[in-house]
Amino acid sequence: MSWLRRNLVVIAGLITLAFLILPNLVVLVFSFNKPKGRFNYAWQEFSLDAWRDPCGVADLCGSLALSLQIAAWATLGATVLGVMVAFALVRYRFRARSTVSALIFLPMAMPEVVMAASLLTLFLNMGVQLGFCTILIAHIMFCLSFVVTAVKARVMSMDPRLEQAAQDLYAGPVQTFLRVTLPIAAPGIAAGALLAFALSFDDFIITNFNAGSTVTFPMYVWGSAQRGTPVQINVIGTAMFAVAILLVLAGMLIGNRRKKQAR
């Protein structure tokens, strides 16, 4: 009992981690399945056919490419706007500062279906044709809050004396920002950008309301689940999970190497 009490937190953490990873392992296992029917829900036999031809299902890779493109542009737009908003909220004092902060965090607290319906109403009243552009605008809008939150937390923890020291050494505003401010804020910016990319790529509710005839990868998965789930969907999901793991490991290795160099 004493050993259990000492390691209770570690055991609970491992159980929670296993619970989170278990669905991804199921997706991995069934990516090697060869179902006899339309649905890939019961194990039949081992096969590499889906891995040899991940684009063997019509429109699958097209929807995937579209989702990646939207996520990339949404990440770029949300990151650029989010960095500027975060610096403005932390470094400057103006009358509507508290109101702007509340409005920035509003999309994070608002249910997605409410935001999706309101955006759809706005686009229809303005006569905007639903499609790629409306999806991109919607994704930038809800990703912006998460980028601002990540960057703002990083900027608030920055030591202003470092920038003052750079100015004392005759560094101009641009040099100070590029060589001092930006490298320090880079981890927060990177975290916000990665979070924005994941949220944009994974979004279904807001996209479904404002997509029109455009089909992204989450919409394709939802639609295929109604008539039969191809194994290639599990292949794409496994590949995306593997890429995410590699990015996290690479970030950890780079961070540990920088810590060792700093010592």
XYZ file of C-alpha atoms in Angstrom:
263
model
C 0.000 0.000 0.000
C 2.856 2.390 0.745
C 4.324 1.803 -2.735
C 0.913 2.426 -4.279
C 0.518 5.704 -2.409
C 3.954 6.909 -3.487
C 3.322 6.115 -7.147
C -0.385 6.878 -7.342
C 0.104 10.021 -9.420
C 2.410 8.226 -11.868
C -0.009 5.309 -12.223
C -2.956 7.649 -12.803
C -0.943 9.530 -15.420
C -0.009 6.329 -17.246
C -3.628 5.116 -17.225
C -4.798 8.467 -18.593
C -2.121 8.410 -21.286
C -3.077 4.869 -22.279
C -6.727 5.898 -22.469
C -5.827 8.763 -24.814
C -3.556 6.681 -27.055
C -5.804 3.614 -27.255
C -8.074 4.985 -30.055
C -5.003 5.800 -32.144
C -3.727 2.260 -31.676
C -7.088 0.904 -32.841
C -6.847 3.079 -35.954
C -3.297 1.798 -36.527
C -4.309 -1.854 -36.210
C -7.310 -1.538 -38.534
C -5.215 0.238 -41.162
C -3.770 -3.235 -41.882
C -7.186 -4.872 -42.098
C -8.850 -6.235 -45.219
C -12.605 -6.040 -44.584
C -15.002 -8.192 -46.532
C -17.793 -5.627 -46.509
C -18.022 -1.864 -46.765
C -17.317 -1.146 -43.094
C -13.906 -1.514 -41.479
C -15.199 -2.246 -37.981
C -14.387 -5.967 -37.585
C -10.986 -7.590 -38.055
C -10.832 -9.992 -40.995
C -7.280 -10.527 -42.193
C -3.918 -8.780 -42.344
C -3.222 -6.835 -45.537
C -0.935 -4.064 -46.811
C -3.183 -3.139 -49.738
C -4.354 0.142 -48.190
C -0.788 1.210 -47.352
C 0.366 0.427 -50.890
C -2.396 2.591 -52.366
C -3.534 5.228 -49.817
C -5.209 7.256 -52.575
C -7.096 4.288 -53.965
C -10.445 5.706 -52.855
C -11.962 8.428 -55.014
C -11.559 12.012 -53.726
C -9.819 10.925 -50.518
C -6.433 12.470 -51.231
C -8.120 15.474 -52.857
C -10.014 16.261 -49.660
C -6.855 15.668 -47.636
C -4.861 18.082 -49.788
C -7.640 20.658 -49.470
C -7.666 20.349 -45.667
C -3.886 20.705 -45.520
C -4.030 23.769 -47.757
C -6.762 25.426 -45.687
C -4.944 24.580 -42.447
C -1.670 26.041 -43.758
C -3.241 29.329 -44.876
C -5.373 29.567 -41.736
C -2.299 28.984 -39.580
C -0.368 31.666 -41.427
C -3.176 34.217 -41.183
C -4.034 33.450 -37.550
C -0.362 33.471 -36.505
C 0.434 36.818 -38.124
C -2.690 38.481 -36.728
C -2.373 36.735 -33.369
C 1.223 37.841 -32.821
C 0.344 41.466 -33.526
C -2.732 41.349 -31.274
C -0.803 39.667 -28.446
C 1.977 42.249 -28.521
C -0.564 45.074 -28.653
C -2.479 43.731 -25.647
C 0.675 43.251 -23.556
C 2.824 46.211 -24.556
C 0.285 49.001 -25.081
C -2.435 50.609 -22.979
C -5.548 51.883 -24.744
C -9.171 52.474 -23.806
C -10.731 49.386 -25.361
C -7.977 47.026 -24.184
C -10.166 45.027 -21.786
C -12.979 44.873 -24.353
C -10.629 43.587 -27.037
C -9.286 40.942 -24.644
C -12.837 39.761 -23.905
C -13.717 39.637 -27.598
C -10.536 37.688 -28.395
C -11.385 34.966 -25.883
C -15.055 34.840 -26.862
C -14.597 32.275 -29.690
C -12.885 29.911 -27.241
C -15.871 29.973 -24.877
C -18.596 30.034 -27.523
C -20.027 26.687 -28.727
C -18.873 25.890 -32.255
C -22.395 25.409 -33.559
C -23.299 28.959 -32.498
C -20.250 30.418 -34.235
C -20.885 28.286 -37.310
C -24.509 29.400 -37.601
C -23.628 33.058 -37.056
C -20.894 32.972 -39.685
C -23.220 31.248 -42.138
C -25.832 33.969 -41.551
C -23.219 36.661 -42.096
C -21.969 35.151 -45.352
C -25.483 34.631 -46.704
C -26.549 38.192 -45.863
C -23.442 39.551 -47.580
C -24.068 37.394 -50.642
C -20.733 35.597 -50.336
C -20.516 32.266 -52.132
C -19.721 29.446 -49.732
C -16.525 27.568 -50.450
C -12.786 27.737 -49.888
C -12.688 31.427 -48.918
C -15.517 31.218 -46.387
C -13.919 28.179 -44.751
C -10.581 29.989 -44.578
C -12.114 33.119 -43.012
C -13.979 31.015 -40.447
C -10.859 29.037 -39.530
C -8.720 32.141 -39.114
C -11.412 33.605 -36.874
C -11.550 30.774 -34.343
C -7.828 29.927 -34.540
C -6.893 33.519 -33.761
C -7.969 33.215 -30.112
C -5.703 30.232 -29.461
C -2.691 31.916 -31.082
C -3.230 35.094 -29.059
C -3.470 33.080 -25.837
C -0.217 31.197 -26.471
C 1.777 34.214 -27.648
C 0.391 36.530 -24.971
C 1.480 34.178 -22.196
C 5.000 34.083 -23.652
C 5.245 37.841 -24.152
C 4.066 38.531 -20.593
C 6.916 36.395 -19.230
C 9.573 38.233 -21.244
C 12.132 40.357 -19.376
C 11.971 43.913 -20.812
C 15.537 44.547 -19.652
C 16.827 42.345 -22.478
C 15.320 44.655 -25.081
C 16.567 47.688 -23.168
C 20.069 46.206 -23.166
C 19.891 45.753 -26.944
C 18.832 49.383 -27.348
C 21.713 50.485 -25.110
C 24.023 48.667 -27.511
C 22.679 50.858 -30.340
C 20.378 48.247 -31.849
C 17.515 49.750 -33.829
C 13.865 48.765 -33.358
C 14.011 46.238 -36.208
C 17.259 44.666 -34.979
C 15.938 44.488 -31.426
C 12.779 42.760 -32.571
C 14.506 40.282 -34.895
C 17.443 39.381 -32.652
C 15.968 39.672 -29.146
C 12.176 39.866 -29.033
C 11.322 37.375 -31.777
C 13.688 34.564 -30.623
C 12.332 34.819 -27.075
C 8.715 34.806 -28.256
C 9.359 32.052 -30.819
C 8.290 29.107 -28.575
C 4.924 30.752 -27.906
C 4.476 31.597 -31.582
C 5.357 28.038 -32.607
C 2.965 26.579 -30.029
C 0.148 28.826 -31.225
C 0.837 28.010 -34.871
C 0.869 24.239 -34.274
C -2.334 24.478 -32.252
C -3.986 26.543 -34.980
C -2.952 24.045 -37.660
C -4.321 21.103 -35.669
C -7.614 22.861 -34.913
C -8.089 23.972 -38.504
C -7.286 20.572 -39.996
C -9.547 18.773 -37.506
C -12.558 21.118 -37.586
C -15.864 19.729 -38.796
C -18.805 21.714 -37.350
C -17.821 25.213 -38.503
C -16.519 23.858 -41.801
C -19.690 21.902 -42.483
C -21.840 25.010 -42.060
C -19.720 27.234 -44.303
C -18.299 24.820 -46.892
C -21.011 24.820 -49.529
C -20.022 22.104 -52.005
C -16.402 22.024 -50.804
C -15.429 18.782 -49.053
C -12.557 18.746 -46.558
C -11.007 15.621 -45.069
C -13.120 15.603 -41.845
C -16.257 16.062 -43.953
C -15.136 13.224 -46.227
C -14.620 10.930 -43.226
C -18.053 11.791 -41.864
C -19.685 11.223 -45.234
C -17.904 7.929 -45.862
C -18.946 6.651 -42.434
C -22.555 6.756 -43.623
C -22.002 4.392 -46.557
C -18.826 2.498 -45.723
C -15.467 3.368 -44.182
C -12.480 2.609 -46.452
C -9.283 1.336 -44.866
C -7.378 4.212 -46.443
C -8.926 6.564 -43.893
C -7.166 4.604 -41.146
C -3.942 4.826 -43.137
C -4.168 8.605 -43.407
C -5.065 8.901 -39.725
C -2.122 6.746 -38.709
C 0.245 8.755 -40.892
C -0.983 12.050 -39.394
C -0.565 10.670 -35.877
C 2.967 9.527 -36.679
C 3.868 12.946 -38.080
C 2.516 14.630 -34.937
C 4.589 12.316 -32.719
C 7.718 13.022 -34.759
C 7.163 16.784 -34.499
C 6.761 16.565 -30.730
C 9.896 14.448 -30.373
C 11.845 16.815 -32.627
C 10.710 19.773 -30.525
C 11.781 18.012 -27.332
C 15.199 17.153 -28.773
C 15.775 20.712 -29.974
C 14.707 22.107 -26.605
C 17.010 19.757 -24.675
C 19.914 20.573 -26.977
C 19.415 24.300 -26.444
C 19.298 23.813 -22.685
C 22.582 21.913 -22.795
C 24.190 24.621 -24.938
C 22.936 27.323 -22.555
C 24.623 25.540 -19.646
